[in-house]
Short mmCIF file of C-alpha atoms in Angstrom, two decimals:
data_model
loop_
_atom_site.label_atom_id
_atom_site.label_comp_id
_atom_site.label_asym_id
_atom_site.label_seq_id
_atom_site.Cartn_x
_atom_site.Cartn_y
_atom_site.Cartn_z
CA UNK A 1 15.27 27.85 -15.13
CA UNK A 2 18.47 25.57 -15.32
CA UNK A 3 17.70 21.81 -16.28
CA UNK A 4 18.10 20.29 -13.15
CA UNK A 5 15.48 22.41 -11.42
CA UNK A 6 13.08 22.13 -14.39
CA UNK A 7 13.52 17.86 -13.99
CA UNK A 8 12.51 18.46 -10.25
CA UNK A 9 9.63 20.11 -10.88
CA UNK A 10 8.65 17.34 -13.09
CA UNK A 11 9.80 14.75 -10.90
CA UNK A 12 7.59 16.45 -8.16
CA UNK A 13 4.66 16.31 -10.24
CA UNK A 14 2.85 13.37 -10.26
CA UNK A 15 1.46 13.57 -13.45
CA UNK A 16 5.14 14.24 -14.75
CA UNK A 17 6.54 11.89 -12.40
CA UNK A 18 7.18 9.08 -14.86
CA UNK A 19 8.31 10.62 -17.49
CA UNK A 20 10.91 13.20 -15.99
CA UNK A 21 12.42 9.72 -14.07
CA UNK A 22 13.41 8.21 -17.56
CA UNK A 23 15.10 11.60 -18.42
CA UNK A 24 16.62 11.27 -15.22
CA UNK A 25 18.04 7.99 -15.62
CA UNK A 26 19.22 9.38 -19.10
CA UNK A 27 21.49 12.11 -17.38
CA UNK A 28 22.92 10.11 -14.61
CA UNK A 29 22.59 6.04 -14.54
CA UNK A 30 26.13 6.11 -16.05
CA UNK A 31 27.92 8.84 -13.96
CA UNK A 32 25.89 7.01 -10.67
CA UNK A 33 27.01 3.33 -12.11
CA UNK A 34 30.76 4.41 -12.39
CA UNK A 35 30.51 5.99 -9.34
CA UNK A 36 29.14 3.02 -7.48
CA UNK A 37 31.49 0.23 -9.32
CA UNK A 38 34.86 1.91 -8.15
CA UNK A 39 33.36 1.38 -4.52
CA UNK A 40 31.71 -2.55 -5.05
CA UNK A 41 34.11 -3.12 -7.29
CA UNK A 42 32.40 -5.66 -9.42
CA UNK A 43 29.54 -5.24 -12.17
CA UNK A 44 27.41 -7.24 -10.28
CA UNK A 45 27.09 -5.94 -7.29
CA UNK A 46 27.37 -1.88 -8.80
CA UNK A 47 24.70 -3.18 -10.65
CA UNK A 48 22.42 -4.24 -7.72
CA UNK A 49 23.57 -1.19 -5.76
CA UNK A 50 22.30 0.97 -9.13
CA UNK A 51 19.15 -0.06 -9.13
CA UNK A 52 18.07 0.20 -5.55
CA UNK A 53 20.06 3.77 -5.50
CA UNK A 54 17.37 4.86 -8.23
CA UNK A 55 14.66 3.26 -6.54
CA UNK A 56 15.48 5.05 -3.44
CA UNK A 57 16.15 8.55 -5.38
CA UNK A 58 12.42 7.47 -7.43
CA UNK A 59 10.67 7.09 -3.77
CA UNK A 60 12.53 9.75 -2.02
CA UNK A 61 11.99 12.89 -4.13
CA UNK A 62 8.48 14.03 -2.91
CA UNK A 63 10.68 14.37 0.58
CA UNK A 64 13.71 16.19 -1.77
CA UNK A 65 14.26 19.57 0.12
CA UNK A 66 17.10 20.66 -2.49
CA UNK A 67 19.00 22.11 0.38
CA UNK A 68 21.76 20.74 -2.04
CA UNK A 69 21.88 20.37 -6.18
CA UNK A 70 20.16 17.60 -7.37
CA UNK A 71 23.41 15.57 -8.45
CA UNK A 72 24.86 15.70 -5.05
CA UNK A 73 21.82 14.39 -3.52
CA UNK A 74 22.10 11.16 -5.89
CA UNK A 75 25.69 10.89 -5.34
CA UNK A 76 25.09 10.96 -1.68
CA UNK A 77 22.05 8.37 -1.80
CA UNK A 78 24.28 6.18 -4.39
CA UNK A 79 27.47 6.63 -2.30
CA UNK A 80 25.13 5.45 0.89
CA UNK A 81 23.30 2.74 -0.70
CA UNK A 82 27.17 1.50 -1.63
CA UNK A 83 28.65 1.19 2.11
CA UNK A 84 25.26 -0.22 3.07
CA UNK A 85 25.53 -2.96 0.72
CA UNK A 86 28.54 -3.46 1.70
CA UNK A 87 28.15 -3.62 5.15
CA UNK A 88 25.10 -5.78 4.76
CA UNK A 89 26.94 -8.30 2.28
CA UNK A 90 29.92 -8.06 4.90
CA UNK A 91 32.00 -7.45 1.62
CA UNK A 92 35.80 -6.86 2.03
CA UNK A 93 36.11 -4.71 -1.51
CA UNK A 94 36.12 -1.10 -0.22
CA UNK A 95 39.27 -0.37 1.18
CA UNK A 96 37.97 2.43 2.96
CA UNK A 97 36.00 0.18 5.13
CA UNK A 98 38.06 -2.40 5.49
CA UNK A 99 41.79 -1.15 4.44
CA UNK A 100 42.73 -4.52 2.84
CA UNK A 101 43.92 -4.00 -0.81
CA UNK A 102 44.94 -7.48 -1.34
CA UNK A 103 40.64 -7.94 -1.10
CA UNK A 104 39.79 -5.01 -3.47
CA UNK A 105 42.23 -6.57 -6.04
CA UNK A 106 40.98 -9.97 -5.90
CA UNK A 107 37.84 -9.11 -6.17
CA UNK A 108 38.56 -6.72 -9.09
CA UNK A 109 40.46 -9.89 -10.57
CA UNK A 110 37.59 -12.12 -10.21
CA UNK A 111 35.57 -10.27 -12.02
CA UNK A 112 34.16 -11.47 -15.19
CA UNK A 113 33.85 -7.60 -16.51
CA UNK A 114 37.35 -6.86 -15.56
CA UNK A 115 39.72 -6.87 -18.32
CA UNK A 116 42.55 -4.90 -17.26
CA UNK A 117 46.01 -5.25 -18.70
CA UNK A 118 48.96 -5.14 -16.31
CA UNK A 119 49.43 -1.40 -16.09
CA UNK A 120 45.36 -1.00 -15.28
CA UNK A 121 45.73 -3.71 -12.32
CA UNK A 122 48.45 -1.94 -10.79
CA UNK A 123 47.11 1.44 -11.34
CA UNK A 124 44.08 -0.19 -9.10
CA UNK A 125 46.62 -1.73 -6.78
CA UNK A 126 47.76 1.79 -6.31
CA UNK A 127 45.04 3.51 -5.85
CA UNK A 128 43.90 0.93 -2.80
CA UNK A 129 46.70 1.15 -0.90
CA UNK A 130 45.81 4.79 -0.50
CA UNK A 131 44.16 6.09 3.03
CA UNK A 132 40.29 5.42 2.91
CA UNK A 133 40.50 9.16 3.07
CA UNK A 134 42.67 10.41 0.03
CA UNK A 135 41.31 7.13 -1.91
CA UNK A 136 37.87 8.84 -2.00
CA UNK A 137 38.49 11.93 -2.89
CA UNK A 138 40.83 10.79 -6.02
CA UNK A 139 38.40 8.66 -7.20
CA UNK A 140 35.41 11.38 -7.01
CA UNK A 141 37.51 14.05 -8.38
CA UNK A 142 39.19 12.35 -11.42
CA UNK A 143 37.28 9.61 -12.50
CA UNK A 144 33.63 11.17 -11.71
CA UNK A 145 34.60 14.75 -12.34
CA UNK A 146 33.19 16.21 -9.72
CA UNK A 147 34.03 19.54 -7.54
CA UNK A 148 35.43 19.90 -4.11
CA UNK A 149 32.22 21.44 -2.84
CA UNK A 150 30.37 18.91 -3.95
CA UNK A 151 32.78 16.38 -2.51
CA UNK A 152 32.38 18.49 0.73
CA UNK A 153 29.15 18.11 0.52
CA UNK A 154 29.10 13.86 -0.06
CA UNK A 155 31.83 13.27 2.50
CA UNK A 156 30.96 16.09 4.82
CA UNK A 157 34.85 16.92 4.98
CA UNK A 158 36.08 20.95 4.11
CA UNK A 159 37.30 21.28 1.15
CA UNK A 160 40.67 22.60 2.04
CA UNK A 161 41.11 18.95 3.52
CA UNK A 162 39.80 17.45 0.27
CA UNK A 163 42.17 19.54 -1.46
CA UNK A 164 44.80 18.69 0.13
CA UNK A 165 44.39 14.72 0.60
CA UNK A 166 43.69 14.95 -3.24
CA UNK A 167 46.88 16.33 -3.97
CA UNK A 168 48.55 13.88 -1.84
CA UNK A 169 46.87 11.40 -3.59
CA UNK A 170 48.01 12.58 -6.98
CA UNK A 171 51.75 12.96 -5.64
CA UNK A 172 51.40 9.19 -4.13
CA UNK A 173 50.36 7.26 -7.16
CA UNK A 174 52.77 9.61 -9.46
CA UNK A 175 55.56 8.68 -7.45
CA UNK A 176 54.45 4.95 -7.84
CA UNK A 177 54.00 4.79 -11.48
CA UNK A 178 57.68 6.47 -11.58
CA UNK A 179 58.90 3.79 -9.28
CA UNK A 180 57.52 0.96 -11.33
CA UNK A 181 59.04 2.56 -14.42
CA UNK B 1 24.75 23.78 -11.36
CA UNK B 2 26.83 21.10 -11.98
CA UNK B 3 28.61 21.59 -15.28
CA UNK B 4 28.68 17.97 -17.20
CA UNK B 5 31.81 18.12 -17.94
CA UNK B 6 32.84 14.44 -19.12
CA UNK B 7 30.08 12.53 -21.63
CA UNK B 8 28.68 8.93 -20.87
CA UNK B 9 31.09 7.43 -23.66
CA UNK B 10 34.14 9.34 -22.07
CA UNK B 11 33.14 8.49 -18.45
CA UNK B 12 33.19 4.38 -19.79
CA UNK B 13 35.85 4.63 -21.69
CA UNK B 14 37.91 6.40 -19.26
CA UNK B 15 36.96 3.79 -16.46
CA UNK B 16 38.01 0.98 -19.00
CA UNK B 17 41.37 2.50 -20.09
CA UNK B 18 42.40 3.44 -17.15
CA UNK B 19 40.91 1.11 -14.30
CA UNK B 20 40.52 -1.96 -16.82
CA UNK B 21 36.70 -2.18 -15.76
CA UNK B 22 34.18 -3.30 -18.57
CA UNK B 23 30.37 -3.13 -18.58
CA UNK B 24 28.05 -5.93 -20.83
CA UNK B 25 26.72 -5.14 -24.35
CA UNK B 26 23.58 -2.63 -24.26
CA UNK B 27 23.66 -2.75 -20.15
CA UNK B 28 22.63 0.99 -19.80
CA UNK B 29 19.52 0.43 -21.84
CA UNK B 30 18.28 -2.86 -20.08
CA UNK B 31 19.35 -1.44 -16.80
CA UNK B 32 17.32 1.48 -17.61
CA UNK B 33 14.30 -0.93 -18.10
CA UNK B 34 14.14 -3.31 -15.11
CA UNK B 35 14.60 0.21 -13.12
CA UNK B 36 11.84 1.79 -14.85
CA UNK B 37 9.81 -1.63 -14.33
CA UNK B 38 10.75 -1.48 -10.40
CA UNK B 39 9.11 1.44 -10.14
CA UNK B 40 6.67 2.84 -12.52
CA UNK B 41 3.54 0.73 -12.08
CA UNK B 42 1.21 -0.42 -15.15
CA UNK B 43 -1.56 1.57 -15.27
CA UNK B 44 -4.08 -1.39 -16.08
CA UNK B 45 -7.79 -0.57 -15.44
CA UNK B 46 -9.23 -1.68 -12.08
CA UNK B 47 -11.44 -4.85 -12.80
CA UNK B 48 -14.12 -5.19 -10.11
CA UNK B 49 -16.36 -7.39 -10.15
CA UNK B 50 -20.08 -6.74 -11.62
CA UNK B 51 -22.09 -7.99 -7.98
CA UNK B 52 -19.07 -6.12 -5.92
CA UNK B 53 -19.93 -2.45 -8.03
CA UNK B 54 -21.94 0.11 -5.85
CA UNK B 55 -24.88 0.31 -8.02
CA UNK B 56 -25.67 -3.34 -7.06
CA UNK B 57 -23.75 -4.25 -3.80
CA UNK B 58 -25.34 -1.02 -1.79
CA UNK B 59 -28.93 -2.38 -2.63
CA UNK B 60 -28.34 -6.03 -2.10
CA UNK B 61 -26.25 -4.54 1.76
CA UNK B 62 -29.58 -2.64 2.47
CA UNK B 63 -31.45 -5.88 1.92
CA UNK B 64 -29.45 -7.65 4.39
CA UNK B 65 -29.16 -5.03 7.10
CA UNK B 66 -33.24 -4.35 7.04
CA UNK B 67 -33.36 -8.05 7.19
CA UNK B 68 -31.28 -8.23 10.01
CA UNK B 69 -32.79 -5.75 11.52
CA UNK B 70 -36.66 -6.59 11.11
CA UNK B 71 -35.62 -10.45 12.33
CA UNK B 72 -33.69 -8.59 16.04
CA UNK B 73 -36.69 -6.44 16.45
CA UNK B 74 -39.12 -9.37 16.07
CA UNK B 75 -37.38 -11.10 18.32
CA UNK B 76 -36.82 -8.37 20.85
CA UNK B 77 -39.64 -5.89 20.74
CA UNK B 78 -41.78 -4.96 22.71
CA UNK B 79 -39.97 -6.01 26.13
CA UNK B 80 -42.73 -7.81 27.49
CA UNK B 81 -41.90 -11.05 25.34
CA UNK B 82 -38.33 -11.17 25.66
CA UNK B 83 -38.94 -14.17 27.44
CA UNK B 84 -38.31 -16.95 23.82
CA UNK B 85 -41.70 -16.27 22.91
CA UNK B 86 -42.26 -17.80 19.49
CA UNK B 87 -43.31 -16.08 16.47
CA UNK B 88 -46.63 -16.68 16.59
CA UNK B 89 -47.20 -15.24 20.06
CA UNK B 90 -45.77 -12.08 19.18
CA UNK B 91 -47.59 -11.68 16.11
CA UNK B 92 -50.25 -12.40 18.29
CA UNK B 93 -49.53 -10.21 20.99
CA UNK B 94 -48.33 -7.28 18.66
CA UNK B 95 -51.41 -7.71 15.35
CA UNK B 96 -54.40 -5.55 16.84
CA UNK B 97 -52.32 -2.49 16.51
CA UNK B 98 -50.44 -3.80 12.98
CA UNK B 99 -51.20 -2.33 9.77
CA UNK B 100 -52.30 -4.92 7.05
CA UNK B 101 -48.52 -3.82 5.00
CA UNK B 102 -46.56 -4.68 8.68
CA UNK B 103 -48.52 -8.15 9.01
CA UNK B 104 -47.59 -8.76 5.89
CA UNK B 105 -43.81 -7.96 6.26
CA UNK B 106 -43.85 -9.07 9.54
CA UNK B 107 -45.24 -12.73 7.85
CA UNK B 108 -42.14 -13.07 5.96
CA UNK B 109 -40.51 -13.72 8.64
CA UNK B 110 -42.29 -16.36 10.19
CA UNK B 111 -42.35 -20.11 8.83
CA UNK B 112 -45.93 -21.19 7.20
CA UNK B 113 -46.78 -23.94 9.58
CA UNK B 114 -46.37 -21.56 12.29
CA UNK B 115 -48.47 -18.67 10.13
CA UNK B 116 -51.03 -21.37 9.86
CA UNK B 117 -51.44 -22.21 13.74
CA UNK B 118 -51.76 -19.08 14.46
CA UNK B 119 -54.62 -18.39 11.93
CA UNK B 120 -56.18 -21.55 13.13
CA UNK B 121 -55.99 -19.93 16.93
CA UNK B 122 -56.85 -16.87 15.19
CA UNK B 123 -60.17 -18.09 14.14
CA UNK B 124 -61.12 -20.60 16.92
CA UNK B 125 -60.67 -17.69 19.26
CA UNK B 126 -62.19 -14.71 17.32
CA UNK B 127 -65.54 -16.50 14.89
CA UNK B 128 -66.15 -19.79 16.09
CA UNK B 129 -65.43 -18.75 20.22
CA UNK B 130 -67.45 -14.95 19.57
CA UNK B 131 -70.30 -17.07 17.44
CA UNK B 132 -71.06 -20.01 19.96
CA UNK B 133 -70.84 -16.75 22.91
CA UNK B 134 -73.22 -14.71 20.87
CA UNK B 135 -75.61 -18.04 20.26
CA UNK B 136 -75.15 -18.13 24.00
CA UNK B 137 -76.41 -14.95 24.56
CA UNK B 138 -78.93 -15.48 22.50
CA UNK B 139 -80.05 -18.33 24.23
CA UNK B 140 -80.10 -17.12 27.40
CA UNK B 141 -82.10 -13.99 26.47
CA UNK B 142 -84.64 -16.32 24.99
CA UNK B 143 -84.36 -18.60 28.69
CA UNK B 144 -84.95 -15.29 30.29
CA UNK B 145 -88.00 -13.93 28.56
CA UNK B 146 -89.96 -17.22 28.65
CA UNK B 147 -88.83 -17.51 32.73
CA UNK B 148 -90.24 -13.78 32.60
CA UNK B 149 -93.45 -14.43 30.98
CA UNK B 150 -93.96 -17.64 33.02
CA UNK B 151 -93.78 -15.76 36.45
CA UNK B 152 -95.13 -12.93 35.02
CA UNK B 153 -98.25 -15.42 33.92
CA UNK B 154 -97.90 -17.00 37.35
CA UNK B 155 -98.40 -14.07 38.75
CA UNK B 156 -101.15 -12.67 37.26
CA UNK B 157 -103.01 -16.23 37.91
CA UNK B 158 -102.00 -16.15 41.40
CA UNK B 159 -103.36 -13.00 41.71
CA UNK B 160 -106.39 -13.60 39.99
CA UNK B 161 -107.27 -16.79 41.95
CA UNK B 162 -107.30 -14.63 44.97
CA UNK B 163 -109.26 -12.18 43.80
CA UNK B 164 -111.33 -14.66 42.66
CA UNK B 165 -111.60 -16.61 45.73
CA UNK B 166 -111.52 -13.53 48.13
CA UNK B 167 -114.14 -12.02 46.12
#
């Protein structure tokens, strides 16, 4: 029995409930946090999204059908719970909703927990000028580390198309960097 | 499964090398605890009140129904004095087929000065009514049997006198 489905077994339990939850938020608050911040962009708001992402995930599991792995079905509830906020906050950060990087990067500026030199702020200026698309998948796959199934999976996009908007990705913001050298 | 590939330290440190983006002192730990605190509820006894437990709020309910209960049926039973007939009359209608333990529950119910008219009815009607009848009778049998013996003594002089005169 792998961890994850020994921690849903727990989690399913109700006199296990509890306790399995803090391991829970052990393993993944960070990797969900990160994953939320790149798409709120600011600590406050990842943080508010982070919390009601792990009350929803706390709530939802008794209806968990683990049709998919356990850490796809957070990153999908955190990756929701991001857009709504941001629809519901009528936010202007995400560039794949609202394709304005001049918005991402002041709000990245404005935040109190950014502290980026000036390589870091244009790395971020490059990375939102990419297609919603390609933006996505570049962040999931090299800053969260995770696979191209399980980025099919969260974006419900084949893989071969993740694969190949990643690449352009990569070949975009090389090119950049090289430019601004 | 999902392999873990990148640690929590390397997953902050690449988002702040990289991406520039910083996190407060200790926020994992305190974020961990207003989740937990959002939802994992205390598990504090119940406090219930002591006159709210079962042991003394099913009596004191039972009370109050049979109460209830005994006050409608007074007031409703039998059919014949569903016409606001007080108290009294329907004790008074209803006692000659009432055990002594129903008159007495059925007295609860039914203020003293009203309990004591009807006992005063009660005994007009019943001893001093019955005993002035009975002297009645009494009276009248005693009327009877001296009109008896007077006609019967009439007679027998009557009938005497003519025997003595016809003779």
């Amino acid at each position: 029995m792998n961890r994850d489905t020994e921690l849903i077994k727990k989690l399913k339990n109700p006199e296990l409930k509890n306790e399995a939850f803090k391991d829970l938020l052990d393993l993944y608050q960070e990797r969900l946090y990160w994953h939320i911040r790149k798409i709120v962009i600011t600590h406050d708001n990842a943080n508010d999204v982070l919390q009601e992402t792990f009350i929803r995930i706390f709530r939802g599991m008794d209806s968990f059908k683990e049709k998919s792995s356990l850490h796809t079905w957070m990153y999908k509830i955190a990756y929701n719970e991001s857009l709504r906020f941001i629809e519901k906050n009528k936010l202007q950060t995400s560039v794949s909703i609202e394709q304005d990087h001049n918005t991402y990067i002041k709000n990245l500026t404005q935040d109190e927990f950014f502290n980026g030199n000036e390589l870091q702020l244009k790395f971020n200026e490059i990375i939102s000028k990419l297609p919603s698309k390609q933006q996505r998948v570049f962040q999931m796959k090299y800053f969260d580390d995770l696979s191209f199934r399980e980025i099919s999976d969260l974006l419900d996009i084949s893989e071969n198309t993740l694969k190949s908007a990643y690449y352009t990705a990569v070949k975009t913001i090389e090119d950049n960097i090289l430019a601004e050298c | 499964m999902k392999k873990l590939k990148l640690h929590k330290e390397d997953l902050s440190r690449l988002h702040k090398d990289k991406l520039g983006m910083d996190i407060p002192e200790d926020f994992f730990a305190k974020s961990k605890e207003n989740i937990l605190n959002k939802v994992i509820e205390p598990e504090t006894p119940k406090q219930t009140v002591f006159w709210l437990r079962p042991i003394i709020a099913y009596p004191i309910a039972a009370s109050i129904i049979l109460a209830i209960a005994i006050t409608f049926w007074m007031k409703n039973n039998p059919s014949e004095i569903k016409n606001q007939m007080s108290n009294t009359e329907a004790i008074k209608l209803i006692s000659p087929d009432l055990l002594e333990s129903d008159f007495l529950i059925a007295s609860l119910m039914v203020s003293d000065s009203e309990m004591n008219d009807y006992l005063d009815r009660y005994l007009i009607k019943n001893v001093v009514i019955e005993a002035e009848l009975s002297e009645q009778q009494l009276e009248n049998i005693f009327i009877n049997s001296v009109l008896i013996e007077d006609s019967l003594i009439n007679h027998y002089l009557d009938k005497s006198l003519i025997e003595n005169i016809v003779l």
